XYZ file of C-alpha atoms in Angstrom:
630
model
C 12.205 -10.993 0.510
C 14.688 -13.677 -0.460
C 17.317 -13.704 -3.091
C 20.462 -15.618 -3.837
C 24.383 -14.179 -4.289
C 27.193 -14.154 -6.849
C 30.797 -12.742 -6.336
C 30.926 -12.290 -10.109
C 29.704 -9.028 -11.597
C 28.774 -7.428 -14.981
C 29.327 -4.406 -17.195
C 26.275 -2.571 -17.801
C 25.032 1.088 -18.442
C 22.780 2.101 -15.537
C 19.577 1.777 -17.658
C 20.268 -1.946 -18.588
C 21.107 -2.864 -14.743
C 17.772 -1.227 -14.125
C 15.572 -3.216 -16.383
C 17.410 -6.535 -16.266
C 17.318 -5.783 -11.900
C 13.251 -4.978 -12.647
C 12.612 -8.248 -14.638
C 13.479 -10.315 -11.715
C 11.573 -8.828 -8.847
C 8.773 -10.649 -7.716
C 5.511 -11.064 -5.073
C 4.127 -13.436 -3.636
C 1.358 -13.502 -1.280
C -0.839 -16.956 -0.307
C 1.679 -19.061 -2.497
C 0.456 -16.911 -5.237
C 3.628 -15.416 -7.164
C 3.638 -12.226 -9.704
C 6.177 -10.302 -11.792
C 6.329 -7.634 -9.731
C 7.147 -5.054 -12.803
C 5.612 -7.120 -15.417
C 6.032 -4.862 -18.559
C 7.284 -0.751 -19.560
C 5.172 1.815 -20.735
C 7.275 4.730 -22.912
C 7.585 7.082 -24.754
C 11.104 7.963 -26.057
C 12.508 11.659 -26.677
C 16.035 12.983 -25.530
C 16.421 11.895 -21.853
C 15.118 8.204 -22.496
C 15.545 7.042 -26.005
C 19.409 6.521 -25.768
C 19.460 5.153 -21.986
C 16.159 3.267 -21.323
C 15.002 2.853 -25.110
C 18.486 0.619 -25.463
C 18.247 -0.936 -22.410
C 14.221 -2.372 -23.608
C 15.704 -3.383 -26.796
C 18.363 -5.020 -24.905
C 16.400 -6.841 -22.668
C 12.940 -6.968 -24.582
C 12.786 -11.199 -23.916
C 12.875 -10.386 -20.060
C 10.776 -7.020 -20.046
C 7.738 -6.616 -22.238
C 7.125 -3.323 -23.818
C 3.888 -1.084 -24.472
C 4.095 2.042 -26.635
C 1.548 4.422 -25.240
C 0.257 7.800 -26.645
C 0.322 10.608 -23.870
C 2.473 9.891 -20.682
C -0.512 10.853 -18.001
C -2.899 7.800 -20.156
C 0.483 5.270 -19.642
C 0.098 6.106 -15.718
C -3.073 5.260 -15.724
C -3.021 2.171 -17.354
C -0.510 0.720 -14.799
C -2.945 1.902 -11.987
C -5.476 -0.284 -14.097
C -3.257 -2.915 -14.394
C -2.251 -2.675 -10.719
C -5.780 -2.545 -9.365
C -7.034 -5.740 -11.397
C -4.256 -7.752 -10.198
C -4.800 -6.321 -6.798
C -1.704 -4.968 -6.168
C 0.567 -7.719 -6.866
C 1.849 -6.222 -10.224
C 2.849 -3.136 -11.151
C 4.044 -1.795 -14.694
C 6.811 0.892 -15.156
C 6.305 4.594 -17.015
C 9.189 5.716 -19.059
C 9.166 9.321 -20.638
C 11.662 11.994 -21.788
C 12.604 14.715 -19.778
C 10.816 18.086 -19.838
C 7.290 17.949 -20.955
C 7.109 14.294 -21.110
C 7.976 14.012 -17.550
C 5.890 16.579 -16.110
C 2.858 14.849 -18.155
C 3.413 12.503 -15.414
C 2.323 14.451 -12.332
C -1.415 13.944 -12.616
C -0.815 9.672 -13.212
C 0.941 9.760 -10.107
C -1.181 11.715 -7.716
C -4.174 9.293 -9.128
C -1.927 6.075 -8.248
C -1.072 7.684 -4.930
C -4.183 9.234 -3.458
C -5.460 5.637 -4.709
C -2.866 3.421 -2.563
C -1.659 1.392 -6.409
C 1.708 0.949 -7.141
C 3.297 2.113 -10.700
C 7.050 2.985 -11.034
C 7.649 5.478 -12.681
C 11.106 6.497 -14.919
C 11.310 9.888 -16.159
C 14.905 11.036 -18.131
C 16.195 13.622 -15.851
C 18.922 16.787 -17.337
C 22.708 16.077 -17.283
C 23.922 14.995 -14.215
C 27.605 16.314 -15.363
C 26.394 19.190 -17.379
C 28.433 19.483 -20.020
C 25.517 21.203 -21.850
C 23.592 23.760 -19.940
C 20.697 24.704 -20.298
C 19.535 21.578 -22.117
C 16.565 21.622 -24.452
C 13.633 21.779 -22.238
C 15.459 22.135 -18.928
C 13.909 24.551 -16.318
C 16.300 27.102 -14.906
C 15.921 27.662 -11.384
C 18.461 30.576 -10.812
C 19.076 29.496 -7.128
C 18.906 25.578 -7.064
C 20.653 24.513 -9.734
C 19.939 21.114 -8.710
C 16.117 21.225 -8.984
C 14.492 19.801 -12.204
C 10.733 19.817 -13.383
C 10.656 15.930 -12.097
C 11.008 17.401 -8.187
C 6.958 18.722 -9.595
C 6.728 14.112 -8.744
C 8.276 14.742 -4.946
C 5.216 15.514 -3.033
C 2.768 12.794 -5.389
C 5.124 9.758 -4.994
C 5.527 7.590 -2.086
C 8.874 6.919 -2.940
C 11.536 9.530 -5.158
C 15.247 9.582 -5.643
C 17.546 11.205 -8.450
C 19.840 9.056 -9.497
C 23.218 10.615 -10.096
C 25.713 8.344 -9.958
C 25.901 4.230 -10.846
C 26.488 2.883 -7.651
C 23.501 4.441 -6.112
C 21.125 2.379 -8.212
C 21.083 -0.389 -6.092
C 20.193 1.078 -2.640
C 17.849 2.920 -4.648
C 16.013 0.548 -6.854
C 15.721 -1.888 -3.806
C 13.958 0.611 -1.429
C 11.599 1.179 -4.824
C 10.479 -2.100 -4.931
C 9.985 -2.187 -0.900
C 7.814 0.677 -1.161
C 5.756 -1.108 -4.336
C 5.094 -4.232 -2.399
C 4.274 -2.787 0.726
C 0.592 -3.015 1.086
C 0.722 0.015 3.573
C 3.171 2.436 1.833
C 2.450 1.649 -1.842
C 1.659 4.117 -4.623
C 3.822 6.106 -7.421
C 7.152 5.294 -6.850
C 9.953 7.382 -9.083
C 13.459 7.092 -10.047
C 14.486 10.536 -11.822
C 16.885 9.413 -14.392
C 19.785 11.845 -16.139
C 20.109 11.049 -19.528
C 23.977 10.574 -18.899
C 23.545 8.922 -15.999
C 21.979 6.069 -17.821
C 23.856 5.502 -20.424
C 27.087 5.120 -18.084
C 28.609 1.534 -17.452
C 29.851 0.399 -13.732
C 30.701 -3.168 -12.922
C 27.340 -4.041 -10.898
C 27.685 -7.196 -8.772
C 25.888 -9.903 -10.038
C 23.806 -10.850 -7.041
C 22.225 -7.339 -7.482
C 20.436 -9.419 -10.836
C 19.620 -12.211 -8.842
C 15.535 -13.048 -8.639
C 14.318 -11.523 -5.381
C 10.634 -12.612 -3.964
C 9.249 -9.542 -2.155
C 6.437 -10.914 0.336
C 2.924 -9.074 0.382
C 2.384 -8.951 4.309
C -0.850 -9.734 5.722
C -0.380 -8.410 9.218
C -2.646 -9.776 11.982
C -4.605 -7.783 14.332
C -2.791 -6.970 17.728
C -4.650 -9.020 20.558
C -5.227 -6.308 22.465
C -6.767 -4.129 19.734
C -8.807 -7.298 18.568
C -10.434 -7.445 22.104
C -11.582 -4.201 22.282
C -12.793 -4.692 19.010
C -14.815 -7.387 19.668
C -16.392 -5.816 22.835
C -17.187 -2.416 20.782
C -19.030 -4.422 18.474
C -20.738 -6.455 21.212
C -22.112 -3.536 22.408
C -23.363 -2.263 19.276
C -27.572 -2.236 18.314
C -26.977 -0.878 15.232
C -23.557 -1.378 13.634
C -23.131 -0.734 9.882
C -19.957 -1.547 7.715
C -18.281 0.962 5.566
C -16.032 -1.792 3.315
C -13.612 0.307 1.127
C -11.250 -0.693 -2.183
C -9.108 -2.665 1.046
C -11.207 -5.204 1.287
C -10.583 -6.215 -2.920
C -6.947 -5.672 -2.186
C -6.811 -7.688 0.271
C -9.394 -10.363 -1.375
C -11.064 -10.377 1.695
C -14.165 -10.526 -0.073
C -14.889 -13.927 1.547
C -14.039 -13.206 4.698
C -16.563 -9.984 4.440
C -19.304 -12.835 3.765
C -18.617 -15.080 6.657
C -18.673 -12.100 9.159
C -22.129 -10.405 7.953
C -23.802 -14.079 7.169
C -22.667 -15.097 11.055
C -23.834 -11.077 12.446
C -26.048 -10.217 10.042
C -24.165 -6.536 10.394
C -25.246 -4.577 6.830
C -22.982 -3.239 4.708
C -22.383 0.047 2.767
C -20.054 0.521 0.255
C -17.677 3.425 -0.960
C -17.044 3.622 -4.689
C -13.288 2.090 -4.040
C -15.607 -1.224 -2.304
C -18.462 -1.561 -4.223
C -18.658 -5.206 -5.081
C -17.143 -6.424 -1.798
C -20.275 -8.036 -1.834
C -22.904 -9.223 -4.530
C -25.605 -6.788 -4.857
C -28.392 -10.044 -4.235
C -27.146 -10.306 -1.026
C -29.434 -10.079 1.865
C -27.307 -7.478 3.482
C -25.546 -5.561 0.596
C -27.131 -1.947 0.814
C -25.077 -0.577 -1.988
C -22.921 2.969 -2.160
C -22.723 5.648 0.946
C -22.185 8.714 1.113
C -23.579 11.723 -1.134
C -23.813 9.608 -4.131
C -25.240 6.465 -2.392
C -28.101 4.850 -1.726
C -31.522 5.704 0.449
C -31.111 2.443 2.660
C -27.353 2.710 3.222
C -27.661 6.655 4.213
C -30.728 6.085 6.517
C -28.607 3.756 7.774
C -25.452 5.306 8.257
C -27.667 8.436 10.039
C -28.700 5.726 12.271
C -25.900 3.958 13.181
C -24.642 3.459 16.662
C -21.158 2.279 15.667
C -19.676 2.377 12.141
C -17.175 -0.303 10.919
C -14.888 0.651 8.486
C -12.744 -1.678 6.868
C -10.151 -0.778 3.935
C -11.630 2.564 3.686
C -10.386 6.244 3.716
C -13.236 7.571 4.198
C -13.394 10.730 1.607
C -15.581 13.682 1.633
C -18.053 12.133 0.035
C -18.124 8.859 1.717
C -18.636 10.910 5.404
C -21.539 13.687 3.411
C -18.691 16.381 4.556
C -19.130 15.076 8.180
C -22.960 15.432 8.101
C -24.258 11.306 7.483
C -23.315 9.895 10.703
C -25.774 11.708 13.106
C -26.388 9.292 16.069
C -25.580 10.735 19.131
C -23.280 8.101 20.226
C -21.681 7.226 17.230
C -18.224 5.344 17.275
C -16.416 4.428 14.934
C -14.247 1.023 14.486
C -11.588 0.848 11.629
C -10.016 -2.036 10.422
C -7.132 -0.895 8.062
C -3.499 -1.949 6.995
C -2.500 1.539 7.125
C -2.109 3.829 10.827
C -2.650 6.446 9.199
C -6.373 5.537 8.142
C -7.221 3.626 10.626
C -7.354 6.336 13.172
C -9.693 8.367 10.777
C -12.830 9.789 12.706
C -11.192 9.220 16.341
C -11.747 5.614 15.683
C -10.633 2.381 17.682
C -8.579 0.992 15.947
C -7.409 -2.798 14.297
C -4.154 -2.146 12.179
C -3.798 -5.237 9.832
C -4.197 -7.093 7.042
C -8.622 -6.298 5.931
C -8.743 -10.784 5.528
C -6.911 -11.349 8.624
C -8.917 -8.856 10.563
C -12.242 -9.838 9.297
C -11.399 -13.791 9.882
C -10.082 -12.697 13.661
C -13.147 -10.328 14.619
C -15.540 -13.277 13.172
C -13.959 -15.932 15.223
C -13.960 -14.035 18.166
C -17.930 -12.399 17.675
C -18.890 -16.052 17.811
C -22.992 -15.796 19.115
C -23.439 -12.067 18.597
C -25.926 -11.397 15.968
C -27.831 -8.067 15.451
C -31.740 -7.691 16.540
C -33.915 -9.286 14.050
C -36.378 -6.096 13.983
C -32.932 -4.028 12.842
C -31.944 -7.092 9.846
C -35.908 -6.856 8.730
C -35.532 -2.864 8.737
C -32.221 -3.146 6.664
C -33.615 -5.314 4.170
C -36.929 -3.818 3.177
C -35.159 -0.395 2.548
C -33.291 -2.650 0.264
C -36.369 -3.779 -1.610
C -37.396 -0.316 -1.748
C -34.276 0.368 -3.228
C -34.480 -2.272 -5.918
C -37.761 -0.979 -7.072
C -35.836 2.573 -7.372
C -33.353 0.737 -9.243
C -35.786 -0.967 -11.798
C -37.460 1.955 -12.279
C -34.312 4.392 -13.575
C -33.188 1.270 -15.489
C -36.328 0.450 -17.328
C -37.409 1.263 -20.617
C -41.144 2.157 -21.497
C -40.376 2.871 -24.934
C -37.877 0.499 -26.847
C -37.852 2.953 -29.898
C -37.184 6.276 -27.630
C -34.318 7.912 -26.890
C -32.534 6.668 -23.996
C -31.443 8.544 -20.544
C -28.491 7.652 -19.242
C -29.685 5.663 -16.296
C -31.370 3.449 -19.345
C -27.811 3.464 -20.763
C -26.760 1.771 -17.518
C -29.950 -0.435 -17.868
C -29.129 -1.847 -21.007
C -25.357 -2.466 -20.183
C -26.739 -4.164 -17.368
C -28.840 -6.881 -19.317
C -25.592 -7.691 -21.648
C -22.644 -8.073 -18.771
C -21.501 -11.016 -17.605
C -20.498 -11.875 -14.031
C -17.406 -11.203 -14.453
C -16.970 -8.211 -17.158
C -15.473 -5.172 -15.879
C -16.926 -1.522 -15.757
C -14.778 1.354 -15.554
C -15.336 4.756 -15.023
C -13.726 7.738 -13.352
C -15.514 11.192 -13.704
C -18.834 13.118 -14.796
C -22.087 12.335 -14.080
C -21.648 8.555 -14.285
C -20.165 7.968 -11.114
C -23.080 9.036 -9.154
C -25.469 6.979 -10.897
C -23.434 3.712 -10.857
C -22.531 4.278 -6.978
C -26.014 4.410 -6.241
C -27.763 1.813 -9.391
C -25.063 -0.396 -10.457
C -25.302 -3.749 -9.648
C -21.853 -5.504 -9.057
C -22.058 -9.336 -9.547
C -18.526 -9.883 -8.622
C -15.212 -8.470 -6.652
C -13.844 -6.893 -9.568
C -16.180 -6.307 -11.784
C -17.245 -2.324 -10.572
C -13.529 -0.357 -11.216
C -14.205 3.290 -10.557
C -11.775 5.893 -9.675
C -13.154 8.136 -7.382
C -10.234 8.992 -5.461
C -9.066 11.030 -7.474
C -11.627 11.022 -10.267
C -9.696 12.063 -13.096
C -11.086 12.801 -16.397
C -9.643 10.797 -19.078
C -8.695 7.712 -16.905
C -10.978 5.279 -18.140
C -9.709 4.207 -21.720
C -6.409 3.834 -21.021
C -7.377 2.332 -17.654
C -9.290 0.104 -19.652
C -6.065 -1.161 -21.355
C -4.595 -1.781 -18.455
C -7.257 -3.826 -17.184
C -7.353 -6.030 -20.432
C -3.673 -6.496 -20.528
C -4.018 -8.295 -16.609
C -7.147 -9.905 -17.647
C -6.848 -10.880 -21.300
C -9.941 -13.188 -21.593
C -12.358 -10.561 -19.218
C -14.487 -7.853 -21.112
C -13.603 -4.844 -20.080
C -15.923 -1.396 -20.583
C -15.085 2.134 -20.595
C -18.241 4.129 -19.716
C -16.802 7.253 -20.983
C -19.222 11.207 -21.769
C -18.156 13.296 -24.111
C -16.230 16.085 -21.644
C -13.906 13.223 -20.095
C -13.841 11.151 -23.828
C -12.156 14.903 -25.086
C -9.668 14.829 -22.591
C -7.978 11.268 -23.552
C -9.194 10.191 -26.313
C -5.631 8.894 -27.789
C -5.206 5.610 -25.853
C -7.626 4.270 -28.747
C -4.749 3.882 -31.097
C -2.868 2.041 -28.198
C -5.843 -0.132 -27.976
C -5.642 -1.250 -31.478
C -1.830 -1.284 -31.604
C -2.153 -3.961 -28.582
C -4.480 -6.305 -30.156
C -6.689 -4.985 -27.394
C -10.875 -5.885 -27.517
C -11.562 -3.120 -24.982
C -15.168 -1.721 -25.466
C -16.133 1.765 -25.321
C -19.363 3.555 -24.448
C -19.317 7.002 -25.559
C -21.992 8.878 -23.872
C -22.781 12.023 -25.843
C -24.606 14.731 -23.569
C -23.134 17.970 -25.004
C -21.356 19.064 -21.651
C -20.256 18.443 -18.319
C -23.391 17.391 -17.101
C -21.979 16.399 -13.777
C -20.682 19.877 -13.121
C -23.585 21.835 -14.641
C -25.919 19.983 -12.096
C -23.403 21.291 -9.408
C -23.331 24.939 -10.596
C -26.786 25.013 -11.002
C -27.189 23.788 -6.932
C -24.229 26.376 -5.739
C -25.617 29.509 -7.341
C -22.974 29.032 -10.748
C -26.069 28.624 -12.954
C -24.621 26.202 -15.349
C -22.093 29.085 -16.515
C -19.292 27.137 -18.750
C -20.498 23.409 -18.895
C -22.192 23.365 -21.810
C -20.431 22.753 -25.603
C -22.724 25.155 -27.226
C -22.017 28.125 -29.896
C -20.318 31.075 -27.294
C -23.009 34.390 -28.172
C -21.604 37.716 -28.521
C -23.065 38.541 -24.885
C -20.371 36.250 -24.079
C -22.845 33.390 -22.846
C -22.855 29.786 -24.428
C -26.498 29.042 -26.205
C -28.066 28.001 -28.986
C -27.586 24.730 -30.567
C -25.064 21.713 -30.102
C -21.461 21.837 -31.501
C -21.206 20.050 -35.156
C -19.073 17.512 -33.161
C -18.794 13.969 -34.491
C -17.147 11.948 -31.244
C -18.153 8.438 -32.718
C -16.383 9.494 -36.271
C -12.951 10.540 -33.960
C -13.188 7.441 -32.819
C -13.680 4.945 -35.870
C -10.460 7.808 -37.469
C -8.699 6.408 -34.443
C -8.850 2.420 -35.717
C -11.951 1.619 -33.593
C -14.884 -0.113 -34.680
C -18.497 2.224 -34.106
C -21.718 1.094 -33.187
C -24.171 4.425 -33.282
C -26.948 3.602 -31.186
C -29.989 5.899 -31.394
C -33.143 4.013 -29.414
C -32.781 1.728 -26.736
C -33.585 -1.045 -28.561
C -30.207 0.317 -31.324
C -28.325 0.319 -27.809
C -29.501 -3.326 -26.601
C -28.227 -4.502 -29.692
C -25.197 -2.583 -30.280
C -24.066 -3.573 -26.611
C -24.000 -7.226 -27.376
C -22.592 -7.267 -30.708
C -19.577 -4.945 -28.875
C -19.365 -7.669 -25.830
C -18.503 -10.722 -28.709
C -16.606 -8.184 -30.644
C -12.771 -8.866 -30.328
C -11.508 -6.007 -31.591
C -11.229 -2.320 -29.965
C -15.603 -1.430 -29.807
C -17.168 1.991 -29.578
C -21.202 2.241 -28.979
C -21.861 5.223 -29.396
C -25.287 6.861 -28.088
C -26.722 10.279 -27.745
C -28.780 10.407 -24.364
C -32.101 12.083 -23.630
C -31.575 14.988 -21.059
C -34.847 16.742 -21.324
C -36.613 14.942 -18.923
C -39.309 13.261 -17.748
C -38.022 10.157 -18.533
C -36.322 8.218 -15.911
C -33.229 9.295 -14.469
C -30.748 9.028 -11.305
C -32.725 9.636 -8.439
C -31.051 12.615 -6.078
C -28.549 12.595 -3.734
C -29.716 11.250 -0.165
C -26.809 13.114 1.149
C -25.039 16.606 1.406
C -21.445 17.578 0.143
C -19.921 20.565 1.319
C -18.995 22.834 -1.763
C -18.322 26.300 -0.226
C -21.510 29.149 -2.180
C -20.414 32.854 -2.500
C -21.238 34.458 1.266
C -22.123 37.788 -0.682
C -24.066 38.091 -4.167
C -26.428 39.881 -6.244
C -27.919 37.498 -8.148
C -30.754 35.494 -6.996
C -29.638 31.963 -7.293
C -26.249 32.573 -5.512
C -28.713 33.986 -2.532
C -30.350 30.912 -2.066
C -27.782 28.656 -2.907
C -26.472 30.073 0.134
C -28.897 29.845 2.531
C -29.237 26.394 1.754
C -25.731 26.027 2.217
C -26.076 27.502 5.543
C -28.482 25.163 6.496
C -27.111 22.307 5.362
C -23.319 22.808 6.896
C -24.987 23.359 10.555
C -25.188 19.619 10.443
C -21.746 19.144 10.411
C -20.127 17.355 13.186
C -16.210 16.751 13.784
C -15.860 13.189 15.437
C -13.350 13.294 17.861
């Protein structure tokens, strides 16, 4: 970090130190520099519109400013913002206390559990309390300190109250430590009383000066490195797990020199798919229990796994049932300590690029056995075929599935559009069929797969990458949830395009029930019988009508051949684009094939009914396979 100093200061409320301080804080990271807070998200109520609102309109030729609909959509497009940009910039969240602020919780968990930085500025109660209880305050008869904002304490990386002007400054500078550290980052709040920021203090002026935060890239410790490099030396079959670190990092290259000099295969997790192209040789697609035939045989095979920028969630590990050789190890290559030693691993704590550049330097020679690379890549041609068949269309005048939805999208991308998606059924089928042409272009978030992320995500995206296309592969349960960031979209000037997936449920979850003895009970929109069950037809719904009566432009799409079309008049379109498509669930037209892996969601030990029975033994079976690496 540098900065310069002043001796002079100036008279400001709190809230106008705060956004003229945020406007000059900025990265850099391989002589590549970035507004670190490069624009404000609010909406204004009491607790905001008097402290931060004036400040923005005081400063609003040093700090752009985005009105957003719902405070949980504004999170989320920072984290889409954040994650294009990969990680270098950040956008602030400013609500009202109350409500507005707790609308916040479920942003910030998403940003956190998904390592992306957003800062987030709620309006707090009186710090003096001259009027008590406040509109919307929460009473807590014993702590009369505690707010609903302390709800952001245990999903925030970073949190601090401010209640009095001179603590700002310790505080705002340990915010934007915790923002640009590649290691600690995620949601990051300052709780702000509405007095609080509408006080004035004399604030030194070197407090204002332009501060460069550097992005570390930590290299590997030499001693780690070397036992590293004689793990993987002794490997026969060693697989890479890449996770969203590698992107991060942009250690996408380096990922190519390693497996073109090894010839090690690599898996993906939904946070890394992309790290490589899907054409190449060695690229085996998703892991896990939504990915691919070739990377799970794999991963069941493996004699040492390589992880690199990964987590390694529930579903990436088949709830600690995929990795089933005898003498599997596991090797993780991770900026974080606290990942890295996932799975009992040994362990390379650094930077994913630096890593990756040090282990292939020092693996100089070793190359895997040529009867392992020919196994690897025929399961991928297998897998291709797989591929071609759920994306293909025998009938250009039927009504398509879903997987033919993801067929047609992917004969109208371009190399570098974006696809974003969070939750439903979708995620599963694009971990295991889509294929990513480039680092950025497959954004799903699957850490924390939120329901309603994706449009407003989607916004974020465009706003970092203004001359991109950007897709939001949305069904009908998540496009219910969030549906609002559509006006924002066409406030913003923003050509984001939408496709609205109408299957009349939660067809992700319904699949579930049905497998865990639920039988489909409550994930259907259907007319609710006066046996209390939910049958007969379709709800009278019209989702592509909401959306044209939010400003968007709607392309229904009824045949594949409608959707072909429609898809490539939306990718030229630039305005806010909404193809909109009924799918074909009735079978047997092609579809996602099943998971090659297990996921541990607990059945009822007891029941009467027969489906809940065998659910059960199933389950029985299937968690005997479990194995805790350690």
């Amino acid at each position: 970090m540098s900065h310069s100093t002043s001796a002079s200061t100036s008279r400001l409320t709190v809230a106008q130190a705060l956004v003229r301080f945020l406007s000059a804080q900025y990265t850099a990271r391989d002589g590549e520099r970035h507004r670190l807070i490069a624009g404000t998200w609010g909406i204004f109520g009491h607790g905001n519109v008097a402290g931060i609102g004036q400040a923005l309109v005081e400063y609003g030729d040093v700090m752009p400013y985005h009105q957003g609909r719902n405070e949980q959509a504004m999170v989320h497009a920072a984290v889409g913002h954040a994650r294009q940009l990969d990680r270098l910039s950040a956008q602030a969240v400013t609500t009202s206390i109350g409500p507005g602020a707790t609308n916040l919780v479920t942003g910030a968990a998403l940003a956190t559990v998904n390592r992306l930085p957003v800062l987030l500025l709620p309006g707090d109660y009186f710090a003096t309390r001259p009027a008590d209880p406040l509109l919307q305050q929460l009473e807590h008869p014993g702590q009369f300190d505690v707010s609903v904002n302390d709800t952001l304490r245990p999903v925030s990386r970073y949190f601090d109250r401010i209640t009095r002007p001179e603590q700002l400054i310790p505080s705002a500078l340990q915010a934007m430590r915790v923002l640009a550290d590649p290691a600690e980052t995620g949601a990051v709040t300052l709780a702000l009383p509405q007095d609080v920021q509408a006080e004035a203090y004399d604030w030194p002026e070197e407090f204002f000066a332009e501060r460069v935060w550097t992005v570390r890239r930590p290299a590997p410790d030499p001693e780690e490195l070397a036992d590293a490099v004689r793990t993987v030396r002794a490997a026969r079959r060693p697989l890479l797990v890449v996770g969203g670190g590698v992107h991060h990092s942009r250690a996408e290259d380096a990922l190519r020199v390693l497996v073109d000099a090894t010839g090690i295969p690599v898996a993906a997790t939904q946070a890394g798919k992309g790290s490589l192209r899907h054409d190449h040789p060695a690229d085996l697609g998703g892991i896990g229990h939504t990915g691919t035939a070739v990377a799970d045989d794999l991963a069941r095979g493996a004699d040492l796994v390589i992880g690199v920028g990964t987590r390694y969630t529930d579903f990436t590990t088949a709830s600690g049932t995929l990795f089933q050789h005898p003498e599997v190890r596991f090797l993780n290559l991770n900026i974080a300590a606290f990942d890295a030693h996932k799975l009992a691993a040994r362990t390379v704590v650094a930077d994913a690029r630096a890593a990756l550049e040090a282990l292939t330097e020092r693996l100089s020679g070793f190359r895997v056995d040529p009867a392992y690379e020919a196994e690897y890549r025929a399961g991928k041609e297998r897998w291709e075929q797989v591929v071609q068949s759920a994306f293909g269309a025998v009938d250009e005048d039927a009504v398509p599935t879903q997987t033919q939805v993801l067929g047609a999208l992917d004969a109208v991308v371009g190399d570098d559009d974006v696809i974003i998606n969070a939750a439903g059924s979708l995620p599963g089928d694009l971990h295991k069929l889509w294929r990513a042409r480039s680092r950025r272009q497959y954004h799903l978030e699957y850490g924390y797969s939120c329901m309603g992320y994706e449009i407003p995500a989607a916004i974020g995206v465009q706003q970092a990458a203004p001359d991109t296309a950007v897709w939001a592969l949305v069904g009908d349960g998540t496009y219910l949830m969030m549906p609002t960031e559509i006006v924002t979209a066409v406030q913003e000037g923003l050509p984001v395009k939408l496709v609205l997936i109408q299957n009349h449920g939660y067809a992700s979850i319904g699949g579930l029930s049905e497998s865990v003895g639920g039988e489909r009970f409550g994930t259907a929109y259907r007319y609710r019988a006066a046996d209390g069950t939910f049958s007969g037809a379709p709800l009278p719904v019209d989702l592509a009508a909401n959306a044209a009566s939010l400003g968007m432009d709607v392309l229904r799409a009824k045949t594949v051949r409608e959707l072909r079309a429609a898809l490539a008049t939306a990718r030229a379109a630039d305005t806010p684009t909404c193809v909109y498509v009924e799918t074909d669930t009735s079978g047997p037209a092609p579809t996602a094939p099943a998971a090659e892996a297990w996921w541990d969601v607990p059945v009822a030990e007891t029941a009467t009914r027969e489906a809940a029975v065998r659910a059960r033994e199933d389950y029985d079976r299937q968690v005997a396979g479990r194995r805790r690496h350690l």
